[in-house]
Amino acid sequence: MRNSFFLSFLFFICFKLSAQFKISHYNSENGLPHDLCYQIIQDKHGYIWLGTDNGLVKFNGFAFQTFNRNQGLSNSFVIDVFENAENKMVATWGGGLYTFFKDKFTPVLPEKYKLSKIQQIIVSNNKEIFAVENRTKLNVIPDTFDVNKTKRFSLGLDANNLRLLKYEEQIKIKNFKNFNFNLSLLGNKVYLVTDRFTPQFKGAHVFDKGKLENSNFTFLKDYFIIDFKEKNNLYLAVTSNGILYFNANEIVKFEQLGLNEKSIVHYDESQFYKVFGLLNKVTNQHEILIIDKSTNQQILYNNTVIKSLVSDVLISKDESIWVSTYGNGLLLFQKDVLPVNKNSLKGNFVNDYLELQNHNLFLTLENVFCTNKKYEFLDKSNFKFGIAFKDFENNTVKIHTKEPVDFTTELNDYKFKSDFSINHFLWNNTKLEYGDNILGYFQNSIFKKINLQLNKDELNTLKIKKLISYKDRLIVLSNYGIFIINEKFELEKSYVKGSDLLGNEVINAKVKNNKLYLLQYQGIVVFDGEKVIKYEYQNYSNNFFNDFEVTNEGNIWIASQKGLVLFENDIFKLFTKKEGLNSSFYAKIYENQNNELVALGNNGIDIFNATYKPVFSPIQIVLSREGKRLHASDIIEFKTDDLQILNVDIINFNKSKFHVQYQINNQGWRVLTGNTIDLTNYKAGDYVFKIRSKYDYSDWVNQPTYRFVKIPVWYFRWYIYIPLLILSVLIISFLIYKRIVSLKRRNVKLQNLLESNEKLQFQLNEMRHNIAQDFHDELGNKLAGITVLSEKLLSEENADKNKNYPVVERIHKDSQDLFQGIRDFIWAIDSKNGTLEELIFALTDFGEDLFSQTNIKFIVNNQIEEASFLLPNYWNRQLLLLFKEAMTNVYKHSKASRIELVFKLSNSYLSIECVDNGIGFNLNTLKRQNGLNNLNKRALKLKSKLEINSDINKGTFIIFNGEII
């Protein structure tokens, strides 16, 4: 089945070419090591590899890296390169065949073939190496590189039969005619096809176990086939004048080119393009033909671009087209990311438009331009200070100006007039006027203002941008948000920054598909019924929006300070001049009747398809460590002494701005600022490493996830911990054992000491009790006797007339005082009175006895629940004497009607308070303070505090505070 089509080879005019492809030229002046280039491939990682007369070249889109004699080549003429699963095979002219692995060359051919001129290599599925030498000889090398098993063949004509003979047999045949041939790998078979420059035999022939066999594709026997390819479940046979598409049984179609005096010498095909390398037989020069498969557009590049013979063509994974040449370096053809169908009014800053029935009008700061409906320039007229078109009526266009000037001009039957007046809007058959801070309507020719419920300051700074009708409501756009006006011209609702809007400033609004779209500097807000959806623009590049359009398909295009922004799938995508636009700044954008978007910028008008969907290939990122490429399936180990650096190589042939970020253990994404990532400061442990990339016009694309392990120093490793742990446990156990033994001994000693102390304490208490008893029995009884006898003498008749009466009276008084003191002393030294409870009882008894015959009410407030514990030595005596003296002073001097004794215990602090409501005294004017000083001295003996406060007619407070140790 044949299907022919004919191409007319016309060299497209300049703007059409630039709209389709941008051409980058690499040569020895900008990084390429040599201008004489040969085979070109793209490896599985995305690198471009190129053979040159100065070695093998690797290109990542940013820099060329050259491998030649320094890496093991015997000469630098690299003709072909082939990649298999393990490494790359490199063919040289005059230097033999090499494997290329870890940036090093290793010779493959035996020594006697080392200087053979290899121009093509293929590695079959069974890893046999096929190398074409001098275009006529075939070397077949086993995967073991065994010299003795390497075979050499010649292809040629013997008695009119195409034969493949061993070289040793061929040289014995006198009339053997050598044929030039190429190799082609199709499926798991290696085919011999005719030479692309001098076709000598037809059909395809299979190399099978050292023999040349006719292929099963007998239907190809009448064609000069120069190459095979496999695309979309079909086989492609490249012939000198067309492409055959076939399956195992038949030809499906033959796309035959009408190539008058031209033949195909190179071909590649991708999802979007077909690329032909053509030989012009008249000029003997090469040309490149590119066909866009989606539009069938054809572009031919002749010797104005292709200035040398073409050595190879390649379409890389990102749909870039590469052309290597014999003498003119490397050419890269790339279609614009955003294809602009047309650029009109180039060189003019266009800021507004007006579409009329037969013409389009465009406004710049100095001119009005008129084009036809195809945006082809017709005429222009000078019009300064114009900002925007206002009204069109009776072929008269009013233009809003910066200043109130009176200016009129004519162009193509249109009259243009300046207008500095207020804006008008017709809504529900009612005329409205609006300006910066003016908004109102006319009713019966009377202008009435609409109350927006703003304060005076807000009204003074109000700027009304636009009015728009939405769902029977008037929408007012302003720098204070939006206002919803009902049919009665009353404010129904307002939306401001916060829960409703992204900010107060509203740039523009559109109604599409019953939705209200608002453009703000911070992003887009959509009103869909009662639902308000906000899409915030992450404005990292300090971009600002100027205008927007909602297309019929629902996509949102935004004219901005830095290009055009497409809002699609909740993502803002920025397109600039690098993506194919002609302007760096855009003021307005709209969709015309032809489903095209028209963008008004500072370099004219760009027109492109409104249904455009951005297509891009992700940036390829290769991680390596110390020269070794890393794979996602690997677990990367870093030892203590290792260089803990990850090398990041970015492969990107797109000129667009891109971003790369990485993340370690979900710690947050970090911007990659160089080509290395230093892991030195990370602690030992397992880590998950992620890396992602994006263009300004794309979403983030995640690369494979990697794992790396930082192994701790030897003394932190787990197998070191076990013996250390065992040893530590043994040492600690031994120390604990020794400590326990020591504690047991100490406990025995302490127990003995406690028992001894208890005995001593018991003996001391017995002694104190006996002393108290003896004092009471001996001294107390005698003092009691003296008191009784002296009292008897004093009570006799006329005793007061006796000259010894004063002496007896003194003896009686002193004996009473001494008896009372002896009682207190005996009470204090008696061990049974050493508790706080006994102290409370003693003071209570003393107070009740002291105040029982007075008008003073004595109150005891004991707030201590448990007081049966022993006080420290001497506390009971000192406290007893202190508060007895205090109560005695109240009895003698206070004239109080009430005294209260309060006992408190908080933690280990004892508090005793003596409070009366008497006449009080002034500490500063008190002349005799011996009694108060005695009280303080007793408290100091106990290393405690005594607080004495007294005010005239307000009573006295004596508070003791001491820590019971």
PDB file of C-alpha atoms in Angstrom, residues 661-906:
ATOM      1  CA  GLN A 661      14.877  22.070  45.243  1.00  0.00           C
ATOM      2  CA  TYR A 662      15.844  19.182  47.506  1.00  0.00           C
ATOM      3  CA  GLN A 663      14.520  17.801  50.756  1.00  0.00           C
ATOM      4  CA  ILE A 664      16.105  15.594  53.407  1.00  0.00           C
ATOM      5  CA  ASN A 665      13.839  13.681  55.801  1.00  0.00           C
ATOM      6  CA  ASN A 666      10.857  16.005  55.279  1.00  0.00           C
ATOM      7  CA  GLN A 667      12.772  18.940  56.770  1.00  0.00           C
ATOM      8  CA  GLY A 668      11.375  21.382  54.226  1.00  0.00           C
ATOM      9  CA  TRP A 669      12.389  22.062  50.640  1.00  0.00           C
ATOM     10  CA  ARG A 670      15.668  23.884  50.091  1.00  0.00           C
ATOM     11  CA  VAL A 671      16.775  25.727  46.975  1.00  0.00           C
ATOM     12  CA  LEU A 672      19.724  24.138  45.186  1.00  0.00           C
ATOM     13  CA  THR A 673      22.169  26.994  44.739  1.00  0.00           C
ATOM     14  CA  GLY A 674      25.142  25.125  43.280  1.00  0.00           C
ATOM     15  CA  ASN A 675      26.106  21.734  41.918  1.00  0.00           C
ATOM     16  CA  THR A 676      26.879  20.082  45.250  1.00  0.00           C
ATOM     17  CA  ILE A 677      25.056  19.192  48.455  1.00  0.00           C
ATOM     18  CA  ASP A 678      27.193  18.946  51.589  1.00  0.00           C
ATOM     19  CA  LEU A 679      26.014  16.279  54.048  1.00  0.00           C
ATOM     20  CA  THR A 680      28.930  16.657  56.463  1.00  0.00           C
ATOM     21  CA  ASN A 681      26.918  18.280  59.254  1.00  0.00           C
ATOM     22  CA  TYR A 682      24.224  15.617  59.311  1.00  0.00           C
ATOM     23  CA  LYS A 683      24.344  13.161  62.183  1.00  0.00           C
ATOM     24  CA  ALA A 684      24.760   9.434  61.747  1.00  0.00           C
ATOM     25  CA  GLY A 685      21.559   7.679  60.693  1.00  0.00           C
ATOM     26  CA  ASP A 686      19.235   6.863  57.802  1.00  0.00           C
ATOM     27  CA  TYR A 687      18.034   9.661  55.520  1.00  0.00           C
ATOM     28  CA  VAL A 688      15.539   9.966  52.674  1.00  0.00           C
ATOM     29  CA  PHE A 689      16.641  12.366  49.953  1.00  0.00           C
ATOM     30  CA  LYS A 690      14.194  13.912  47.488  1.00  0.00           C
ATOM     31  CA  ILE A 691      14.825  16.339  44.664  1.00  0.00           C
ATOM     32  CA  ARG A 692      12.412  18.128  42.344  1.00  0.00           C
ATOM     33  CA  SER A 693      12.455  20.651  39.527  1.00  0.00           C
ATOM     34  CA  LYS A 694      10.164  22.970  37.636  1.00  0.00           C
ATOM     35  CA  TYR A 695      10.081  25.645  35.011  1.00  0.00           C
ATOM     36  CA  ASP A 696       8.314  28.934  35.602  1.00  0.00           C
ATOM     37  CA  TYR A 697       5.561  27.598  33.314  1.00  0.00           C
ATOM     38  CA  SER A 698       5.199  24.133  34.887  1.00  0.00           C
ATOM     39  CA  ASP A 699       4.369  22.372  38.108  1.00  0.00           C
ATOM     40  CA  TRP A 700       6.975  20.651  40.243  1.00  0.00           C
ATOM     41  CA  VAL A 701       8.246  17.331  38.904  1.00  0.00           C
ATOM     42  CA  ASN A 702       9.639  14.928  41.489  1.00  0.00           C
ATOM     43  CA  GLN A 703      12.750  12.949  40.679  1.00  0.00           C
ATOM     44  CA  PRO A 704      13.290   9.428  42.083  1.00  0.00           C
ATOM     45  CA  THR A 705      13.750   9.209  45.838  1.00  0.00           C
ATOM     46  CA  TYR A 706      17.175   8.258  47.175  1.00  0.00           C
ATOM     47  CA  ARG A 707      18.269   6.808  50.494  1.00  0.00           C
ATOM     48  CA  PHE A 708      21.594   7.420  52.157  1.00  0.00           C
ATOM     49  CA  VAL A 709      23.061   6.197  55.411  1.00  0.00           C
ATOM     50  CA  LYS A 710      25.672   8.004  57.438  1.00  0.00           C
ATOM     51  CA  ILE A 711      27.670   5.368  59.278  1.00  0.00           C
ATOM     52  CA  PRO A 712      28.912   6.561  62.676  1.00  0.00           C
ATOM     53  CA  VAL A 713      32.573   6.448  63.718  1.00  0.00           C
ATOM     54  CA  TRP A 714      33.721   3.030  64.867  1.00  0.00           C
ATOM     55  CA  TYR A 715      33.196   3.745  68.537  1.00  0.00           C
ATOM     56  CA  PHE A 716      29.559   4.699  67.840  1.00  0.00           C
ATOM     57  CA  ARG A 717      28.644   1.566  65.886  1.00  0.00           C
ATOM     58  CA  TRP A 718      26.235  -0.969  67.331  1.00  0.00           C
ATOM     59  CA  TYR A 719      28.633  -3.905  67.234  1.00  0.00           C
ATOM     60  CA  ILE A 720      31.069  -1.826  69.272  1.00  0.00           C
ATOM     61  CA  TYR A 721      28.314  -0.949  71.725  1.00  0.00           C
ATOM     62  CA  ILE A 722      27.612  -4.579  72.691  1.00  0.00           C
ATOM     63  CA  PRO A 723      31.018  -5.428  74.241  1.00  0.00           C
ATOM     64  CA  LEU A 724      31.238  -1.897  75.643  1.00  0.00           C
ATOM     65  CA  LEU A 725      27.777  -2.307  77.096  1.00  0.00           C
ATOM     66  CA  ILE A 726      28.666  -5.701  78.588  1.00  0.00           C
ATOM     67  CA  LEU A 727      31.891  -4.305  80.024  1.00  0.00           C
ATOM     68  CA  SER A 728      30.061  -1.255  81.373  1.00  0.00           C
ATOM     69  CA  VAL A 729      27.410  -3.469  82.960  1.00  0.00           C
ATOM     70  CA  LEU A 730      30.091  -5.617  84.596  1.00  0.00           C
ATOM     71  CA  ILE A 731      31.968  -2.590  85.886  1.00  0.00           C
ATOM     72  CA  ILE A 732      28.791  -0.943  87.136  1.00  0.00           C
ATOM     73  CA  SER A 733      27.655  -4.220  88.696  1.00  0.00           C
ATOM     74  CA  PHE A 734      30.986  -4.585  90.469  1.00  0.00           C
ATOM     75  CA  LEU A 735      30.848  -0.985  91.685  1.00  0.00           C
ATOM     76  CA  ILE A 736      27.261  -1.472  92.833  1.00  0.00           C
ATOM     77  CA  TYR A 737      28.256  -4.655  94.630  1.00  0.00           C
ATOM     78  CA  LYS A 738      31.141  -2.864  96.353  1.00  0.00           C
ATOM     79  CA  ARG A 739      28.825  -0.033  97.250  1.00  0.00           C
ATOM     80  CA  ILE A 740      26.206  -2.383  98.633  1.00  0.00           C
ATOM     81  CA  VAL A 741      28.811  -4.140 100.771  1.00  0.00           C
ATOM     82  CA  SER A 742      30.074  -0.763 101.960  1.00  0.00           C
ATOM     83  CA  LEU A 743      26.553   0.410 102.692  1.00  0.00           C
ATOM     84  CA  LYS A 744      25.782  -2.766 104.606  1.00  0.00           C
ATOM     85  CA  ARG A 745      28.845  -2.224 106.765  1.00  0.00           C
ATOM     86  CA  ARG A 746      27.935   1.394 107.218  1.00  0.00           C
ATOM     87  CA  ASN A 747      24.340   0.463 108.052  1.00  0.00           C
ATOM     88  CA  VAL A 748      25.573  -1.936 110.702  1.00  0.00           C
ATOM     89  CA  LYS A 749      27.724   0.816 112.172  1.00  0.00           C
ATOM     90  CA  LEU A 750      24.860   3.301 111.944  1.00  0.00           C
ATOM     91  CA  GLN A 751      22.496   0.786 113.520  1.00  0.00           C
ATOM     92  CA  ASN A 752      24.910   0.224 116.368  1.00  0.00           C
ATOM     93  CA  LEU A 753      25.379   3.961 116.689  1.00  0.00           C
ATOM     94  CA  LEU A 754      21.631   4.536 116.695  1.00  0.00           C
ATOM     95  CA  GLU A 755      21.161   1.887 119.342  1.00  0.00           C
ATOM     96  CA  SER A 756      23.975   3.462 121.339  1.00  0.00           C
ATOM     97  CA  ASN A 757      22.430   6.895 120.862  1.00  0.00           C
ATOM     98  CA  GLU A 758      19.059   5.570 121.925  1.00  0.00           C
ATOM     99  CA  LYS A 759      20.603   4.144 125.034  1.00  0.00           C
ATOM    100  CA  LEU A 760      22.411   7.390 125.706  1.00  0.00           C
ATOM    101  CA  GLN A 761      19.260   9.356 125.003  1.00  0.00           C
ATOM    102  CA  PHE A 762      17.315   7.092 127.326  1.00  0.00           C
ATOM    103  CA  GLN A 763      19.972   7.470 129.999  1.00  0.00           C
ATOM    104  CA  LEU A 764      20.035  11.238 129.433  1.00  0.00           C
ATOM    105  CA  ASN A 765      16.280  11.442 129.725  1.00  0.00           C
ATOM    106  CA  GLU A 766      16.397   9.327 132.888  1.00  0.00           C
ATOM    107  CA  MET A 767      19.083  11.562 134.274  1.00  0.00           C
ATOM    108  CA  ARG A 768      17.100  14.720 133.359  1.00  0.00           C
ATOM    109  CA  HIS A 769      14.000  13.220 134.943  1.00  0.00           C
ATOM    110  CA  ASN A 770      15.892  12.240 138.094  1.00  0.00           C
ATOM    111  CA  ILE A 771      17.498  15.672 138.322  1.00  0.00           C
ATOM    112  CA  ALA A 772      14.121  17.301 137.914  1.00  0.00           C
ATOM    113  CA  GLN A 773      12.680  14.989 140.527  1.00  0.00           C
ATOM    114  CA  ASP A 774      15.540  15.660 142.926  1.00  0.00           C
ATOM    115  CA  PHE A 775      15.270  19.399 142.404  1.00  0.00           C
ATOM    116  CA  HIS A 776      11.565  19.205 143.010  1.00  0.00           C
ATOM    117  CA  ASP A 777      11.861  17.031 146.107  1.00  0.00           C
ATOM    118  CA  GLU A 778      14.822  18.687 147.741  1.00  0.00           C
ATOM    119  CA  LEU A 779      15.035  22.305 146.623  1.00  0.00           C
ATOM    120  CA  GLY A 780      11.400  22.780 145.819  1.00  0.00           C
ATOM    121  CA  ASN A 781      10.166  21.498 149.150  1.00  0.00           C
ATOM    122  CA  LYS A 782      12.619  23.624 151.108  1.00  0.00           C
ATOM    123  CA  LEU A 783      11.657  26.755 149.101  1.00  0.00           C
ATOM    124  CA  ALA A 784       8.023  25.911 149.709  1.00  0.00           C
ATOM    125  CA  GLY A 785       8.765  25.645 153.421  1.00  0.00           C
ATOM    126  CA  ILE A 786      10.512  29.022 153.459  1.00  0.00           C
ATOM    127  CA  THR A 787       7.553  30.579 151.686  1.00  0.00           C
ATOM    128  CA  VAL A 788       5.076  29.087 154.163  1.00  0.00           C
ATOM    129  CA  LEU A 789       7.125  30.154 157.214  1.00  0.00           C
ATOM    130  CA  SER A 790       7.665  33.685 155.908  1.00  0.00           C
ATOM    131  CA  GLU A 791       4.006  33.993 155.044  1.00  0.00           C
ATOM    132  CA  LYS A 792       3.129  32.870 158.615  1.00  0.00           C
ATOM    133  CA  LEU A 793       5.402  35.505 160.133  1.00  0.00           C
ATOM    134  CA  LEU A 794       3.885  38.186 157.965  1.00  0.00           C
ATOM    135  CA  SER A 795       0.385  37.182 158.968  1.00  0.00           C
ATOM    136  CA  GLU A 796       1.019  37.519 162.731  1.00  0.00           C
ATOM    137  CA  GLU A 797      -0.646  40.392 164.633  1.00  0.00           C
ATOM    138  CA  ASN A 798       1.353  43.583 164.583  1.00  0.00           C
ATOM    139  CA  ALA A 799       3.938  41.940 162.360  1.00  0.00           C
ATOM    140  CA  ASP A 800       4.211  45.046 160.273  1.00  0.00           C
ATOM    141  CA  LYS A 801       5.377  46.934 163.391  1.00  0.00           C
ATOM    142  CA  ASN A 802       8.284  44.617 163.803  1.00  0.00           C
ATOM    143  CA  LYS A 803      11.531  46.112 162.647  1.00  0.00           C
ATOM    144  CA  ASN A 804      12.309  42.875 160.697  1.00  0.00           C
ATOM    145  CA  TYR A 805       9.058  43.002 158.811  1.00  0.00           C
ATOM    146  CA  PRO A 806      10.601  44.339 155.559  1.00  0.00           C
ATOM    147  CA  VAL A 807      13.251  41.625 155.645  1.00  0.00           C
ATOM    148  CA  VAL A 808      10.686  38.902 156.133  1.00  0.00           C
ATOM    149  CA  GLU A 809       8.523  40.406 153.399  1.00  0.00           C
ATOM    150  CA  ARG A 810      11.517  40.365 150.993  1.00  0.00           C
ATOM    151  CA  ILE A 811      12.322  36.777 151.922  1.00  0.00           C
ATOM    152  CA  HIS A 812       8.702  35.818 151.213  1.00  0.00           C
ATOM    153  CA  LYS A 813       8.664  37.511 147.798  1.00  0.00           C
ATOM    154  CA  ASP A 814      12.047  36.167 146.697  1.00  0.00           C
ATOM    155  CA  SER A 815      11.166  32.664 147.821  1.00  0.00           C
ATOM    156  CA  GLN A 816       7.953  32.814 145.734  1.00  0.00           C
ATOM    157  CA  ASP A 817       9.833  34.060 142.633  1.00  0.00           C
ATOM    158  CA  LEU A 818      12.568  31.522 143.149  1.00  0.00           C
ATOM    159  CA  PHE A 819      10.031  28.755 143.555  1.00  0.00           C
ATOM    160  CA  GLN A 820       8.283  29.722 140.332  1.00  0.00           C
ATOM    161  CA  GLY A 821      11.633  29.867 138.459  1.00  0.00           C
ATOM    162  CA  ILE A 822      12.658  26.519 139.866  1.00  0.00           C
ATOM    163  CA  ARG A 823       9.338  25.087 138.630  1.00  0.00           C
ATOM    164  CA  ASP A 824       9.996  26.381 135.089  1.00  0.00           C
ATOM    165  CA  PHE A 825      13.552  25.041 135.195  1.00  0.00           C
ATOM    166  CA  ILE A 826      12.406  21.649 136.415  1.00  0.00           C
ATOM    167  CA  TRP A 827       9.692  21.594 133.721  1.00  0.00           C
ATOM    168  CA  ALA A 828      12.256  22.412 131.009  1.00  0.00           C
ATOM    169  CA  ILE A 829      14.861  19.811 131.939  1.00  0.00           C
ATOM    170  CA  ASP A 830      12.303  17.072 132.314  1.00  0.00           C
ATOM    171  CA  SER A 831      12.484  15.042 129.077  1.00  0.00           C
ATOM    172  CA  LYS A 832       8.786  14.353 129.058  1.00  0.00           C
ATOM    173  CA  ASN A 833       8.135  18.088 128.528  1.00  0.00           C
ATOM    174  CA  GLY A 834      10.298  18.381 125.361  1.00  0.00           C
ATOM    175  CA  THR A 835       7.431  18.088 122.839  1.00  0.00           C
ATOM    176  CA  LEU A 836       5.598  20.929 121.143  1.00  0.00           C
ATOM    177  CA  GLU A 837       2.394  19.595 122.586  1.00  0.00           C
ATOM    178  CA  GLU A 838       3.724  20.053 126.176  1.00  0.00           C
ATOM    179  CA  LEU A 839       4.887  23.565 125.299  1.00  0.00           C
ATOM    180  CA  ILE A 840       1.386  24.450 124.083  1.00  0.00           C
ATOM    181  CA  PHE A 841      -0.129  22.978 127.275  1.00  0.00           C
ATOM    182  CA  ALA A 842       2.327  24.897 129.478  1.00  0.00           C
ATOM    183  CA  LEU A 843       1.716  28.245 127.801  1.00  0.00           C
ATOM    184  CA  THR A 844      -2.026  27.633 127.817  1.00  0.00           C
ATOM    185  CA  ASP A 845      -1.999  26.815 131.534  1.00  0.00           C
ATOM    186  CA  PHE A 846       0.121  29.846 132.286  1.00  0.00           C
ATOM    187  CA  GLY A 847      -2.147  32.181 130.320  1.00  0.00           C
ATOM    188  CA  GLU A 848      -5.363  30.829 131.748  1.00  0.00           C
ATOM    189  CA  ASP A 849      -3.957  31.149 135.269  1.00  0.00           C
ATOM    190  CA  LEU A 850      -2.519  34.624 134.630  1.00  0.00           C
ATOM    191  CA  PHE A 851      -5.614  36.164 133.118  1.00  0.00           C
ATOM    192  CA  SER A 852      -8.272  34.267 135.102  1.00  0.00           C
ATOM    193  CA  GLN A 853      -8.737  37.061 137.677  1.00  0.00           C
ATOM    194  CA  THR A 854      -8.669  39.896 135.075  1.00  0.00           C
ATOM    195  CA  ASN A 855     -10.981  41.432 132.498  1.00  0.00           C
ATOM    196  CA  ILE A 856      -8.673  40.241 129.739  1.00  0.00           C
ATOM    197  CA  LYS A 857     -10.117  37.445 127.563  1.00  0.00           C
ATOM    198  CA  PHE A 858      -7.469  34.810 126.851  1.00  0.00           C
ATOM    199  CA  ILE A 859      -7.870  32.813 123.613  1.00  0.00           C
ATOM    200  CA  VAL A 860      -5.699  29.937 122.372  1.00  0.00           C
ATOM    201  CA  ASN A 861      -5.846  29.205 118.585  1.00  0.00           C
ATOM    202  CA  ASN A 862      -3.985  25.954 117.983  1.00  0.00           C
ATOM    203  CA  GLN A 863      -3.841  25.215 114.202  1.00  0.00           C
ATOM    204  CA  ILE A 864      -1.427  22.304 114.559  1.00  0.00           C
ATOM    205  CA  GLU A 865      -3.064  18.891 114.258  1.00  0.00           C
ATOM    206  CA  GLU A 866      -0.072  16.774 115.275  1.00  0.00           C
ATOM    207  CA  ALA A 867       2.232  18.325 117.900  1.00  0.00           C
ATOM    208  CA  SER A 868       3.555  15.303 119.773  1.00  0.00           C
ATOM    209  CA  PHE A 869       7.055  15.547 118.278  1.00  0.00           C
ATOM    210  CA  LEU A 870      10.161  16.664 120.148  1.00  0.00           C
ATOM    211  CA  LEU A 871      11.411  20.178 119.725  1.00  0.00           C
ATOM    212  CA  PRO A 872      15.119  20.808 119.316  1.00  0.00           C
ATOM    213  CA  ASN A 873      17.128  21.079 122.516  1.00  0.00           C
ATOM    214  CA  TYR A 874      16.427  24.175 124.616  1.00  0.00           C
ATOM    215  CA  TRP A 875      13.534  25.297 122.396  1.00  0.00           C
ATOM    216  CA  ASN A 876      10.860  24.444 124.986  1.00  0.00           C
ATOM    217  CA  ARG A 877      12.564  26.453 127.754  1.00  0.00           C
ATOM    218  CA  GLN A 878      13.346  29.514 125.615  1.00  0.00           C
ATOM    219  CA  LEU A 879       9.904  29.594 124.016  1.00  0.00           C
ATOM    220  CA  LEU A 880       8.209  29.081 127.364  1.00  0.00           C
ATOM    221  CA  LEU A 881      10.097  31.952 128.948  1.00  0.00           C
ATOM    222  CA  LEU A 882       9.692  34.182 125.845  1.00  0.00           C
ATOM    223  CA  PHE A 883       5.929  33.959 125.672  1.00  0.00           C
ATOM    224  CA  LYS A 884       5.423  33.920 129.449  1.00  0.00           C
ATOM    225  CA  GLU A 885       7.225  37.227 129.543  1.00  0.00           C
ATOM    226  CA  ALA A 886       5.182  38.468 126.598  1.00  0.00           C
ATOM    227  CA  MET A 887       1.918  37.512 128.285  1.00  0.00           C
ATOM    228  CA  THR A 888       3.089  39.035 131.541  1.00  0.00           C
ATOM    229  CA  ASN A 889       3.808  42.344 129.772  1.00  0.00           C
ATOM    230  CA  VAL A 890       0.261  42.258 128.348  1.00  0.00           C
ATOM    231  CA  TYR A 891      -1.068  41.627 131.836  1.00  0.00           C
ATOM    232  CA  LYS A 892       0.915  44.508 133.345  1.00  0.00           C
ATOM    233  CA  HIS A 893       0.997  47.228 130.688  1.00  0.00           C
ATOM    234  CA  SER A 894      -1.354  46.720 127.753  1.00  0.00           C
ATOM    235  CA  LYS A 895      -4.778  47.555 129.245  1.00  0.00           C
ATOM    236  CA  ALA A 896      -6.096  45.079 126.706  1.00  0.00           C
ATOM    237  CA  SER A 897      -9.443  43.385 126.769  1.00  0.00           C
ATOM    238  CA  ARG A 898      -8.354  40.484 124.553  1.00  0.00           C
ATOM    239  CA  ILE A 899      -5.225  38.433 123.949  1.00  0.00           C
ATOM    240  CA  GLU A 900      -4.818  35.576 121.497  1.00  0.00           C
ATOM    241  CA  LEU A 901      -2.082  32.971 121.349  1.00  0.00           C
ATOM    242  CA  VAL A 902      -1.805  31.329 117.876  1.00  0.00           C
ATOM    243  CA  PHE A 903       0.217  28.167 117.011  1.00  0.00           C
ATOM    244  CA  LYS A 904       0.989  27.310 113.365  1.00  0.00           C
ATOM    245  CA  LEU A 905       3.178  24.756 111.630  1.00  0.00           C
ATOM    246  CA  SER A 906       3.933  24.968 107.877  1.00  0.00           C
TER     247      SER A 906
END
